[in-house]
mmCIF file of C-alpha atoms in Angstrom:
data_model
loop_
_atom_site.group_PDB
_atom_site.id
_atom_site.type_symbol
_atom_site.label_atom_id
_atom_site.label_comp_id
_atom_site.label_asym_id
_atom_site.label_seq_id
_atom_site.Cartn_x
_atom_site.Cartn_y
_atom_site.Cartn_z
ATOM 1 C CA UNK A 107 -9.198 28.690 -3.016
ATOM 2 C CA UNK A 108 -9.108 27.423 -6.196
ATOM 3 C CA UNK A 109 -10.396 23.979 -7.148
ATOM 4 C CA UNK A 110 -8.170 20.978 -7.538
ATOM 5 C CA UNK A 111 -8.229 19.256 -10.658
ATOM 6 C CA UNK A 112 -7.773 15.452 -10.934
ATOM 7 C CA UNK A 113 -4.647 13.833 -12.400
ATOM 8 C CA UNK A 114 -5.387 11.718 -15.640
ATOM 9 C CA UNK A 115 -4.932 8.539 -15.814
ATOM 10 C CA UNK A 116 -1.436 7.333 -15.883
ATOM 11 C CA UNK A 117 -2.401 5.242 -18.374
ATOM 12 C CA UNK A 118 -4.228 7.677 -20.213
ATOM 13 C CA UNK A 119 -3.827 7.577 -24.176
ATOM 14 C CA UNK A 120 -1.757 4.599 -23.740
ATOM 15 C CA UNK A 121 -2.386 1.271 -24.705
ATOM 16 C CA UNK A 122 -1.474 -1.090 -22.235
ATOM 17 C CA UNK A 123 0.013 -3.833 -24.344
ATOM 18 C CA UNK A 124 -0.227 -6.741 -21.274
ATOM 19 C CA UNK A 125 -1.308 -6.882 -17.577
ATOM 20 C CA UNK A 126 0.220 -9.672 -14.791
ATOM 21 C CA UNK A 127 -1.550 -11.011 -12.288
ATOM 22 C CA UNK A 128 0.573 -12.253 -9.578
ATOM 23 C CA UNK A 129 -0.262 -14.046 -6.045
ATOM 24 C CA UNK A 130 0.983 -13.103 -3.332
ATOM 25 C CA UNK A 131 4.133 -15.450 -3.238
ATOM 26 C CA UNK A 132 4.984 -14.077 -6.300
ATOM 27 C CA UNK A 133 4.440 -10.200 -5.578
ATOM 28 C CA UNK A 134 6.306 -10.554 -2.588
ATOM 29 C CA UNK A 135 9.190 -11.982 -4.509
ATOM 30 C CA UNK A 136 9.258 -9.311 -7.213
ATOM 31 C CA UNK A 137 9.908 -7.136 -4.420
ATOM 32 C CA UNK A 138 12.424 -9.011 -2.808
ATOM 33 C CA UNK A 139 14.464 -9.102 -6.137
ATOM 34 C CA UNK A 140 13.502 -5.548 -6.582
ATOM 35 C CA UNK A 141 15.192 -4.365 -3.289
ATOM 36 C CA UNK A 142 18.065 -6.970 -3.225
ATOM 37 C CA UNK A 143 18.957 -7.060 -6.532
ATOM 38 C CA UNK A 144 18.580 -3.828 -7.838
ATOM 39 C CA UNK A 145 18.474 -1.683 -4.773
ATOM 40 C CA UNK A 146 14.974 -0.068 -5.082
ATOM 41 C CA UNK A 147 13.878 1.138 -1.977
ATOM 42 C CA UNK A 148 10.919 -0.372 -0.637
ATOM 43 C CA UNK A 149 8.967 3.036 0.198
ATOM 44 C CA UNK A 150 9.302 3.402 -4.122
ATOM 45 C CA UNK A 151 7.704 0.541 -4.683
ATOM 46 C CA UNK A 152 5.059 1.581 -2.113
ATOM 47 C CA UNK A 153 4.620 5.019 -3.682
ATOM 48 C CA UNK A 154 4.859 3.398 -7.190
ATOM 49 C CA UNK A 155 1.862 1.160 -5.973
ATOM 50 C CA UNK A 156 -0.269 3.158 -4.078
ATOM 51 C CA UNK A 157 -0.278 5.915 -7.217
ATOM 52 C CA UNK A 158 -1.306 3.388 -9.337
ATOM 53 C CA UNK A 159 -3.951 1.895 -7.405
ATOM 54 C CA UNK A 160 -4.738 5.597 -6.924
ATOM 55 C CA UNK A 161 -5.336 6.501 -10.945
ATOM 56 C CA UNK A 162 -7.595 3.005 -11.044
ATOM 57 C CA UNK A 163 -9.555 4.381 -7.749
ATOM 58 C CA UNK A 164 -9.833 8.491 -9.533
ATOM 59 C CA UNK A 165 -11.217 6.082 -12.833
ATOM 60 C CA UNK A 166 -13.501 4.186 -10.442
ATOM 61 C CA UNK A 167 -14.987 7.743 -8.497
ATOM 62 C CA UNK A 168 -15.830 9.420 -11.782
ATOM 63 C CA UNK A 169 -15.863 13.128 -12.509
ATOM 64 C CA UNK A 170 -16.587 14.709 -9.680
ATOM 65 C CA UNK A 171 -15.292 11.989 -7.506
ATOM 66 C CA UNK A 172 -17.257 10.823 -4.632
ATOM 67 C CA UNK A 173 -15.376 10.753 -0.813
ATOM 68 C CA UNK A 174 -13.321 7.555 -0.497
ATOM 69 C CA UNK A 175 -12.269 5.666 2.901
ATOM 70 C CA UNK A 176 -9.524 3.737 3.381
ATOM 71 C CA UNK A 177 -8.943 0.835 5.929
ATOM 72 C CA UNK A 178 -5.075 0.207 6.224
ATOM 73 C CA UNK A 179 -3.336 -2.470 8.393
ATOM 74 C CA UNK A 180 -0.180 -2.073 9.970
ATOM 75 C CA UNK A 181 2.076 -3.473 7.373
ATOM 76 C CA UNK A 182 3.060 -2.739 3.796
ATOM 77 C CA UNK A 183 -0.606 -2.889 2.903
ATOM 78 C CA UNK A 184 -1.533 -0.579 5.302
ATOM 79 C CA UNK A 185 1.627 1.711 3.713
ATOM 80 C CA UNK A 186 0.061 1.023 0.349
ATOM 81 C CA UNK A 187 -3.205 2.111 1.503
ATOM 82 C CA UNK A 188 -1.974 5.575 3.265
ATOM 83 C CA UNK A 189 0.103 6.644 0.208
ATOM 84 C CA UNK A 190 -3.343 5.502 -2.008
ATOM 85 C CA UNK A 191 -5.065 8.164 0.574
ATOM 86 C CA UNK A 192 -2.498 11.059 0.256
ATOM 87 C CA UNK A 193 -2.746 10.627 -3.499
ATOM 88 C CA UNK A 194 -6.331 10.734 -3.946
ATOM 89 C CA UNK A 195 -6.534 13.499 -1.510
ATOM 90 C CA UNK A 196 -3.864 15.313 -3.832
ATOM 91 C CA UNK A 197 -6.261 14.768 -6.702
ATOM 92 C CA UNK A 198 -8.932 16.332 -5.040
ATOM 93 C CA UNK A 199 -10.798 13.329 -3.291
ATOM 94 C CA UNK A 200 -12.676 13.586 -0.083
ATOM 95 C CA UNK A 201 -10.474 10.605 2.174
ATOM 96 C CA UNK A 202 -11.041 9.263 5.119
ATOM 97 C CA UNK A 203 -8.605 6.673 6.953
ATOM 98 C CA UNK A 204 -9.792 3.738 9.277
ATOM 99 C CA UNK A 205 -6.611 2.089 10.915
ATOM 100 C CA UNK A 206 -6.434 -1.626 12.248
ATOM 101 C CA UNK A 207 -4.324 -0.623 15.347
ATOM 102 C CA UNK A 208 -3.101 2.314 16.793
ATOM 103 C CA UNK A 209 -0.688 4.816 14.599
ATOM 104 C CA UNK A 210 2.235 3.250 17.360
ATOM 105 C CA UNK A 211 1.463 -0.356 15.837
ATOM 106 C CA UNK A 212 2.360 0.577 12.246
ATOM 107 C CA UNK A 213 6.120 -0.352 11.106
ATOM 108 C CA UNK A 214 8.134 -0.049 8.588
ATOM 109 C CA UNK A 215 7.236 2.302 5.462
ATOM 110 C CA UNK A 216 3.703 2.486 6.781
ATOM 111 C CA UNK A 217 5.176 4.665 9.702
ATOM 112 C CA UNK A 218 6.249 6.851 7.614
ATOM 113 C CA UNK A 219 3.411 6.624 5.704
ATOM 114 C CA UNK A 220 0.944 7.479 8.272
ATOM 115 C CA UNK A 221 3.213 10.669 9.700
ATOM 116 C CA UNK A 222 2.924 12.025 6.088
ATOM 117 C CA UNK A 223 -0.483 11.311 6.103
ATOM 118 C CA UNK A 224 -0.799 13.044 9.399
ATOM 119 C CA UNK A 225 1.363 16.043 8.532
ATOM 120 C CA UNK A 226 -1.636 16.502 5.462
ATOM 121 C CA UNK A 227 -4.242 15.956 8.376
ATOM 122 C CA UNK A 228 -5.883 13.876 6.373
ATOM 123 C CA UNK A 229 -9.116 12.448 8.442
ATOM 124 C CA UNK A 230 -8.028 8.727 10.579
ATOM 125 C CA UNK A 231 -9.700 7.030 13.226
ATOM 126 C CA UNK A 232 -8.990 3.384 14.560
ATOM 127 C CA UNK A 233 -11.162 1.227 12.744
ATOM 128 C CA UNK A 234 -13.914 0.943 15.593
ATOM 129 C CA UNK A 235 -17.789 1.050 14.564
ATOM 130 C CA UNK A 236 -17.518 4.506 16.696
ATOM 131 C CA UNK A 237 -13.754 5.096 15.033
ATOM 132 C CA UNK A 238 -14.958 4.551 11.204
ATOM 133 C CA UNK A 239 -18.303 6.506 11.488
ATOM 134 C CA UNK A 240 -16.557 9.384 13.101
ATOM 135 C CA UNK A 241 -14.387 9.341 9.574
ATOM 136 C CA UNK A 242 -17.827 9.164 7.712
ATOM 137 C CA UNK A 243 -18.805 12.064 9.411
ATOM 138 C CA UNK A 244 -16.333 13.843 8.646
ATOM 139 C CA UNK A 245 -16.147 12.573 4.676
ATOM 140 C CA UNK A 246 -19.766 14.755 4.752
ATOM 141 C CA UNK A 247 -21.220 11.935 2.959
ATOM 142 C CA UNK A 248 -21.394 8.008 2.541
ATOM 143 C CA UNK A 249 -18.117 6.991 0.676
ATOM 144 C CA UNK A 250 -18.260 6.154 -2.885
ATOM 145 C CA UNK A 251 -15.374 4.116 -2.799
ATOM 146 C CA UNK A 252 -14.080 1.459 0.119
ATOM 147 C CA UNK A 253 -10.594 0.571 -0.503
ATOM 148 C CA UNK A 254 -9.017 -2.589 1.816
ATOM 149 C CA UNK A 255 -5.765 -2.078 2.733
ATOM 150 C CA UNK A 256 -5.855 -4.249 5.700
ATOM 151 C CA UNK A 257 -3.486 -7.883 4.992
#
């Protein structure tokens, strides 16, 4: 099996000429005006997200990238979190997933989310002390990276 490379950086050779920081009024707005208005589906803006978040994490592991766990909520975090998984795992990453509540409890875009993350049998466990070091176990070493995904 041949070895999977990482993605570069989205951002890579780029100069990024301003960044926003937003609260969570705000964010939540920017999506509402993004779905309403313009008719952007919300699971985009989750993929669009959880990529991003995903080149910052690759950035973060370093070359070769440490195992990464991910504890995702039920909601559009959660979502965000479970597409962040599927692309690091893509890129190569060791992932493990520790859900809030049981894979019936998520909604929305995180549903789907979580099937896709299940159809790539990606490693998840409720997030339990027995639940979360089962994942550990199975990331074959302590994760380099914690991501919360949870609110």
């Amino acid at each position: 099996m041949a070895a999977r490379r990482r993605r570069p950086s989205a951002a890579a050779g780029r100069r990024v000429a301003a960044v926003y920081l937003v609260g969570r009024e705000q964010a939540r707005e920017i999506d509402r005006v993004a779905t309403e208005r313009f008719g952007v589906p919300s699971i985009v803006l989750m993929e669009n997200a959880a990529r991003n978040a995903a080149d910052v994490a690759l950035e973060m592991l370093g070359d070769p990238p440490g195992a990464a766990l991910v504890f995702c909520g039920p909601g559009n975090n959660g979502g965000d979190g479970l597409a962040m998984a599927r692309h690091l795992s893509n890129a190569g990453v060791t992932v493990g997933v520790a859900l809030s509540t049981s894979p019936v409890g998520l909604r929305g875009d995180a549903r789907v989310q979580f099937e896709i993350a299940r159809a790539m049998r990606l490693p998840t466990a409720r997030a339990t002390p027995g639940g979360v070091a089962a994942v550990v176990r199975r990331l074959g070493s302590r994760p380099a990276l914690v991501v919360d995904a949870l609110l």
